[in-house]
């Protein structure tokens, strides 16, 4: 089967060329933008879900169907300040995550419509500057590696196959809606990510065409490890078989604390490197203190140091932060992917490399 979006192959080719020419800018978070609307329960429900039998406040993804004008405003705000890549508002649009709201049957529609809205906004903003849509696939609210019960270390509340099916379905919807890439992001459990990669690759085999895969891991604190315990290099060894278009780090840390882990992934990745940190860590009031200028200062230094190819913002970032990044990386040469010798690279919690 050929790709039903003839223009997608051309955009993917353009994206591959552009990431070698300059540093690309990703958008900022959906959550921070949506919070500014101060939506109540009725605000989330809209007309379509006015009679839904349980509360859905906080389900930002459902706004794709109940308040699409807000999602359009989200994408247009980041496009207006110069973002090259926007992510779909589908971070939690899996059957697993939507089950919290008894909306799992809507997950596929959320991905299709979320990608369709983002695609329409990107196309309208394109002009002389290509704009790309990354289909966002979040980690779900379950983990395949960690027990939810401290008294039962072997217990799991999901399985590899359940995750694989959920991720594959989400990816199918995103491609149907017109996404250019698939962004498996905010990875806190590498086993979840491997299930997502497996589900996506199964889908590619079925469809007969591929799109670029982007991976973004979360280093949860200054221990330098994911929630499931892996170091940055161990994570990369575990997922590099997917041959992603980009790999990087997002969320959990502000730019001041994230730099050493960005430098580590830049040292070892043979693909593009992305980063989109939080605007600092939440203060006592739950707010983020990194200003657009201070955040751009950090990421500007990373850019000048040759660490990154794609930059953006996560929790707490706003269109003003993204605008500052656009200006800061303008004219800065992108990082060149490394070429590592072909040796065996394995991973547990730590990397294991067998020299030739």
Coordinates of C-alpha atoms in Angstrom, one line a residue:
X1 CA 0.0 0.0 0.0
X2 CA 1.3 3.5 -0.8
X3 CA 1.0 6.4 1.5
X4 CA -2.4 8.0 1.1
X5 CA -0.8 11.4 1.7
X6 CA 1.3 12.0 -1.5
X7 CA 2.8 15.2 0.0
X8 CA 4.1 13.5 3.1
X9 CA 7.0 11.9 1.4
X10 CA 8.1 15.3 0.0
X11 CA 7.8 16.8 3.5
X12 CA 9.8 14.0 5.0
X13 CA 12.5 14.5 2.4
X14 CA 12.5 18.3 3.1
X15 CA 12.7 17.6 6.9
X16 CA 15.7 15.3 6.4
X17 CA 17.5 18.0 4.4
X18 CA 16.5 20.9 6.7
X19 CA 17.8 19.2 9.9
X20 CA 21.2 19.1 8.3
X21 CA 21.1 22.8 7.3
X22 CA 20.0 24.4 10.5
X23 CA 18.7 23.9 14.0
X24 CA 15.0 23.3 14.0
X25 CA 12.5 24.6 16.6
X26 CA 9.8 22.4 18.1
X27 CA 6.8 24.0 19.8
X28 CA 6.0 24.2 23.5
X29 CA 3.7 22.3 25.8
X30 CA 0.0 21.9 25.3
X31 CA -0.8 21.7 29.0
X32 CA 0.6 25.1 29.9
X33 CA -1.2 26.7 27.1
X34 CA -4.5 25.1 27.9
X35 CA -4.3 25.8 31.6
X36 CA -4.4 29.5 30.8
X37 CA -8.0 29.0 29.7
X38 CA -9.0 28.0 33.2
X39 CA -11.6 25.6 31.9
X40 CA -14.1 24.2 34.3
X41 CA -15.9 20.8 33.8
X42 CA -18.3 22.3 31.3
X43 CA -15.5 23.9 29.5
X44 CA -13.9 20.5 28.8
X45 CA -17.2 18.8 27.9
X46 CA -18.4 21.2 25.3
X47 CA -21.7 20.2 23.6
X48 CA -20.6 16.7 22.5
X49 CA -19.8 15.5 26.0
X50 CA -22.4 17.5 28.0
X51 CA -24.0 14.3 29.3
X52 CA -20.8 12.2 29.8
X53 CA -21.3 10.0 32.9
X54 CA -18.1 11.0 34.7
X55 CA -15.9 14.0 35.2
X56 CA -13.5 14.7 32.3
X57 CA -11.9 17.9 33.5
X58 CA -8.1 17.7 32.9
X59 CA -8.4 15.5 29.9
X60 CA -6.6 17.9 27.6
X61 CA -6.7 15.6 24.6
X62 CA -10.5 15.5 24.5
X63 CA -10.5 19.2 23.6
X64 CA -9.7 17.9 20.1
X65 CA -13.3 16.8 19.9
X66 CA -15.1 19.0 22.3
X67 CA -13.3 22.4 21.8
X68 CA -11.2 22.1 18.6
X69 CA -10.9 25.9 18.4
X70 CA -8.7 25.8 21.5
X71 CA -6.4 23.2 19.9
X72 CA -6.2 25.3 16.8
X73 CA -5.3 28.4 18.9
X74 CA -2.6 26.2 20.5
X75 CA -1.0 25.2 17.3
X76 CA -1.3 28.7 15.7
X77 CA 0.3 30.4 18.6
X78 CA 3.5 28.3 18.2
X79 CA 3.5 28.5 14.5
X80 CA 3.1 32.3 14.7
X81 CA 6.4 32.7 16.6
X82 CA 8.3 30.5 14.1
X83 CA 8.1 26.9 15.3
X84 CA 9.2 24.5 12.5
X85 CA 7.6 21.4 14.1
X86 CA 4.3 21.3 16.0
X87 CA 3.2 18.3 18.0
X88 CA -0.3 17.0 17.9
X89 CA -2.4 17.4 21.1
X90 CA -2.5 13.6 21.6
X91 CA -0.1 13.0 24.5
X92 CA -2.7 10.8 26.3
X93 CA -4.7 9.7 23.3
X94 CA -4.2 5.9 23.9
X95 CA -6.8 3.4 25.0
X96 CA -4.8 2.9 28.2
X97 CA -4.7 6.6 29.3
X98 CA -8.2 7.4 28.1
X99 CA -9.6 4.6 30.2
X100 CA -9.3 6.9 33.2
X101 CA -12.2 8.9 31.7
X102 CA -14.1 5.9 30.2
X103 CA -13.1 7.3 26.8
X104 CA -10.9 4.5 25.5
X105 CA -13.2 4.0 22.6
X106 CA -12.5 7.6 21.4
X107 CA -8.7 7.1 21.4
X108 CA -8.4 6.4 17.7
X109 CA -10.7 9.3 16.7
X110 CA -8.6 11.6 19.0
X111 CA -5.4 10.7 17.1
X112 CA -7.0 11.1 13.6
X113 CA -8.6 14.4 14.4
X114 CA -5.6 15.7 16.5
X115 CA -3.3 15.1 13.5
X116 CA -5.9 16.5 11.1
X117 CA -6.1 19.8 13.1
X118 CA -2.4 20.1 13.4
X119 CA -1.9 19.4 9.7
X120 CA -4.4 22.0 8.7
X121 CA -2.8 24.6 10.9
X122 CA 0.7 23.8 9.7
X123 CA -0.4 23.9 6.0
X124 CA -2.0 27.3 6.5
X125 CA 1.1 28.7 8.2
X126 CA 3.6 27.3 5.7
X127 CA 4.3 30.1 3.3
X128 CA 8.0 30.1 2.5
X129 CA 8.9 28.1 5.6
X130 CA 8.1 24.4 5.7
X131 CA 6.1 23.3 8.7
X132 CA 6.0 19.8 10.0
X133 CA 3.6 17.8 12.2
X134 CA 4.9 15.3 14.8
X135 CA 2.4 12.8 16.0
X136 CA 2.7 12.9 19.8
X137 CA 2.6 9.5 21.5
X138 CA 3.0 9.8 25.3
X139 CA 4.1 7.2 27.8
X140 CA 0.6 6.3 29.1
X141 CA 0.0 6.3 32.8
X142 CA 1.2 2.7 33.3
X143 CA 4.6 1.1 33.3
X144 CA 5.7 -2.3 32.1
X145 CA 8.8 -2.4 34.3
X146 CA 7.7 -1.2 37.7
X147 CA 5.2 -2.7 40.1
X148 CA 2.3 -0.4 41.2
X149 CA 2.4 -2.2 44.6
X150 CA 5.5 -1.8 46.8
X151 CA 4.5 -5.0 48.6
X152 CA 4.4 -7.1 45.4
X153 CA 7.5 -6.3 43.2
X154 CA 6.4 -8.7 40.5
X155 CA 3.0 -7.1 39.9
X156 CA 2.2 -5.2 36.8
X157 CA -0.8 -3.2 35.7
X158 CA -0.1 -3.5 32.0
X159 CA 1.7 -5.8 29.6
X160 CA 4.0 -5.5 26.7
X161 CA 1.3 -6.7 24.3
X162 CA -1.3 -4.3 25.7
X163 CA 1.0 -1.4 25.3
X164 CA 2.1 -2.6 21.8
X165 CA -1.5 -2.7 20.6
X166 CA -2.4 0.7 22.2
X167 CA 0.6 2.4 20.7
X168 CA 0.1 0.9 17.3
X169 CA -3.5 2.0 17.2
X170 CA -2.6 5.5 18.2
X171 CA 0.1 5.7 15.5
X172 CA -2.3 4.4 12.9
X173 CA -4.7 7.3 13.7
X174 CA -1.9 9.9 13.6
X175 CA -0.8 8.7 10.2
X176 CA -4.4 8.7 8.9
X177 CA -4.8 12.3 10.1
X178 CA -1.6 13.5 8.3
X179 CA 1.3 13.5 10.8
X180 CA 4.8 13.6 9.2
X181 CA 6.6 11.9 12.0
X182 CA 5.8 9.8 15.1
X183 CA 7.2 11.3 18.4
X184 CA 7.4 8.7 21.1
X185 CA 8.1 11.1 24.0
X186 CA 8.5 11.6 27.7
X187 CA 9.8 8.1 27.9
X188 CA 10.2 7.1 31.6
X189 CA 10.2 3.3 31.1
X190 CA 12.3 1.9 28.3
X191 CA 10.2 -1.2 28.1
X192 CA 7.1 1.0 27.3
X193 CA 9.2 2.7 24.6
X194 CA 10.2 -0.7 23.1
X195 CA 6.6 -1.7 23.0
X196 CA 5.8 1.6 21.2
X197 CA 8.6 1.0 18.7
X198 CA 7.4 -2.6 18.1
X199 CA 3.8 -1.5 17.6
X200 CA 4.9 1.3 15.2
X201 CA 7.1 -1.0 13.2
X202 CA 4.4 -3.6 13.0
X203 CA 2.1 -0.8 11.6
X204 CA 4.8 0.2 9.0
X205 CA 5.0 -3.4 7.8
X206 CA 1.3 -3.6 7.4
X207 CA 0.9 -0.3 5.7
X208 CA 3.9 -0.7 3.4
X209 CA 5.4 2.7 4.1
X210 CA 7.3 4.4 6.9
X211 CA 7.6 7.8 8.5
X212 CA 10.5 9.0 10.7
X213 CA 10.4 7.9 14.4
X214 CA 11.4 10.5 17.0
X215 CA 12.3 9.4 20.5
X216 CA 12.5 11.6 23.6
X217 CA 13.4 10.2 27.0
X218 CA 12.9 11.8 30.5
X219 CA 15.7 11.8 33.0
X220 CA 13.7 12.1 36.1
X221 CA 16.2 13.7 38.4
X222 CA 19.9 14.5 38.9
X223 CA 20.7 10.8 39.4
X224 CA 20.9 10.8 35.6
X225 CA 18.5 7.9 35.2
X226 CA 15.0 7.2 33.8
X227 CA 12.2 6.3 36.3
X228 CA 12.9 2.6 35.4
X229 CA 16.6 3.1 36.3
X230 CA 18.5 3.4 33.0
X231 CA 21.3 5.8 32.4
X232 CA 21.2 7.9 29.2
X233 CA 23.7 5.7 27.3
X234 CA 21.9 2.5 28.4
X235 CA 18.7 3.9 27.1
X236 CA 20.2 4.7 23.8
X237 CA 21.7 1.2 23.5
X238 CA 18.2 -0.2 24.2
X239 CA 16.5 1.8 21.4
X240 CA 19.0 2.6 18.7
X241 CA 17.9 -0.5 16.7
X242 CA 14.8 1.5 15.8
X243 CA 17.1 3.8 13.7
X244 CA 15.2 7.0 14.8
X245 CA 15.3 10.2 12.9
X246 CA 16.0 11.9 16.3
X247 CA 16.6 11.0 19.9
X248 CA 16.6 13.4 22.8
X249 CA 15.6 14.5 26.3
X250 CA 12.5 16.3 27.5
X251 CA 10.6 17.2 30.6
X252 CA 11.4 16.7 34.4
X253 CA 14.4 19.1 34.5
X254 CA 15.0 22.7 33.6
X255 CA 17.8 23.6 31.1
X256 CA 20.3 24.2 33.9
X257 CA 20.1 20.7 35.2
X258 CA 19.5 18.9 31.8
X259 CA 22.7 19.9 30.0
X260 CA 25.0 17.0 31.1
X261 CA 22.4 14.5 29.8
X262 CA 22.0 16.3 26.5
X263 CA 25.8 16.4 26.1
X264 CA 25.8 12.6 26.8
X265 CA 23.2 11.7 24.2
X266 CA 25.0 14.1 21.7
X267 CA 28.2 12.2 22.3
X268 CA 26.8 8.8 21.3
X269 CA 23.8 9.3 19.0
X270 CA 24.3 8.6 15.3
X271 CA 21.1 10.6 14.5
X272 CA 19.7 14.1 15.2
X273 CA 19.5 15.1 18.8
X274 CA 16.5 16.9 20.2
X275 CA 15.9 18.6 23.5
X276 CA 12.9 20.4 25.1
X277 CA 13.4 21.0 28.8
X278 CA 10.9 22.4 31.3
X279 CA 11.0 26.1 32.0
X280 CA 12.8 25.3 35.2
X281 CA 11.4 23.2 38.1
X282 CA 8.1 24.2 39.6
X283 CA 8.4 26.6 42.5
X284 CA 6.3 26.6 45.7
X285 CA 3.3 27.9 43.8
X286 CA 3.6 25.3 41.1
X287 CA 4.8 27.9 38.6
X288 CA 7.9 27.9 36.4
X289 CA 10.6 30.5 36.8
X290 CA 12.7 30.3 33.7
X291 CA 12.0 33.3 31.6
X292 CA 12.2 33.2 27.8
X293 CA 15.5 35.0 27.8
X294 CA 17.1 32.7 30.5
X295 CA 15.9 29.5 28.9
X296 CA 17.1 30.7 25.4
X297 CA 20.4 31.6 27.0
X298 CA 20.9 28.0 28.1
X299 CA 19.8 26.4 24.9
X300 CA 21.7 28.9 22.9
X301 CA 24.9 27.8 24.6
X302 CA 24.1 24.1 23.8
X303 CA 23.6 25.1 20.2
X304 CA 26.9 27.0 20.0
X305 CA 28.5 24.0 21.6
X306 CA 27.3 21.7 18.8
X307 CA 25.0 19.5 21.0
X308 CA 21.6 19.8 19.3
X309 CA 19.6 19.7 16.1
X310 CA 16.1 20.3 17.4
X311 CA 15.1 22.5 20.3
X312 CA 11.8 23.4 22.0
X313 CA 10.1 23.7 25.4
X314 CA 8.2 21.4 27.7
X315 CA 6.2 22.1 30.9
X316 CA 6.0 25.8 31.8
X317 CA 7.2 27.0 28.4
X318 CA 5.0 29.4 26.4
X319 CA 5.0 30.9 22.9
X320 CA 7.3 33.6 24.2
X321 CA 9.8 31.0 25.2
X322 CA 9.7 29.4 21.7
X323 CA 10.0 32.8 20.1
X324 CA 13.2 33.4 22.1
X325 CA 14.6 30.1 21.0
X326 CA 13.8 30.9 17.3
X327 CA 16.0 34.0 17.6
X328 CA 18.7 32.4 19.6
X329 CA 19.4 29.5 17.3
X330 CA 19.1 31.5 14.1
X331 CA 22.2 31.0 12.0
X332 CA 23.8 28.5 14.4
X333 CA 25.1 25.3 12.7
X334 CA 23.4 22.1 13.7
X335 CA 25.2 19.3 15.4
X336 CA 26.7 16.6 13.2
X337 CA 25.7 13.1 14.1
X338 CA 28.6 11.0 15.4
X339 CA 30.0 7.9 13.6
X340 CA 30.7 5.2 16.1
X341 CA 32.6 2.0 15.4
X342 CA 30.4 -1.1 14.9
X343 CA 30.8 -3.0 18.2
X344 CA 28.3 -4.8 20.4
X345 CA 26.4 -2.3 22.6
X346 CA 24.0 -3.8 25.2
X347 CA 22.2 -2.4 28.2
X348 CA 20.7 -3.2 31.5
X349 CA 20.5 -0.3 33.9
X350 CA 24.0 0.5 32.8
X351 CA 25.5 0.3 29.2
X352 CA 27.7 -2.6 28.3
X353 CA 30.0 -2.2 25.3
X354 CA 32.3 -4.9 24.0
X355 CA 35.3 -3.5 22.3
X356 CA 36.2 -4.8 18.8

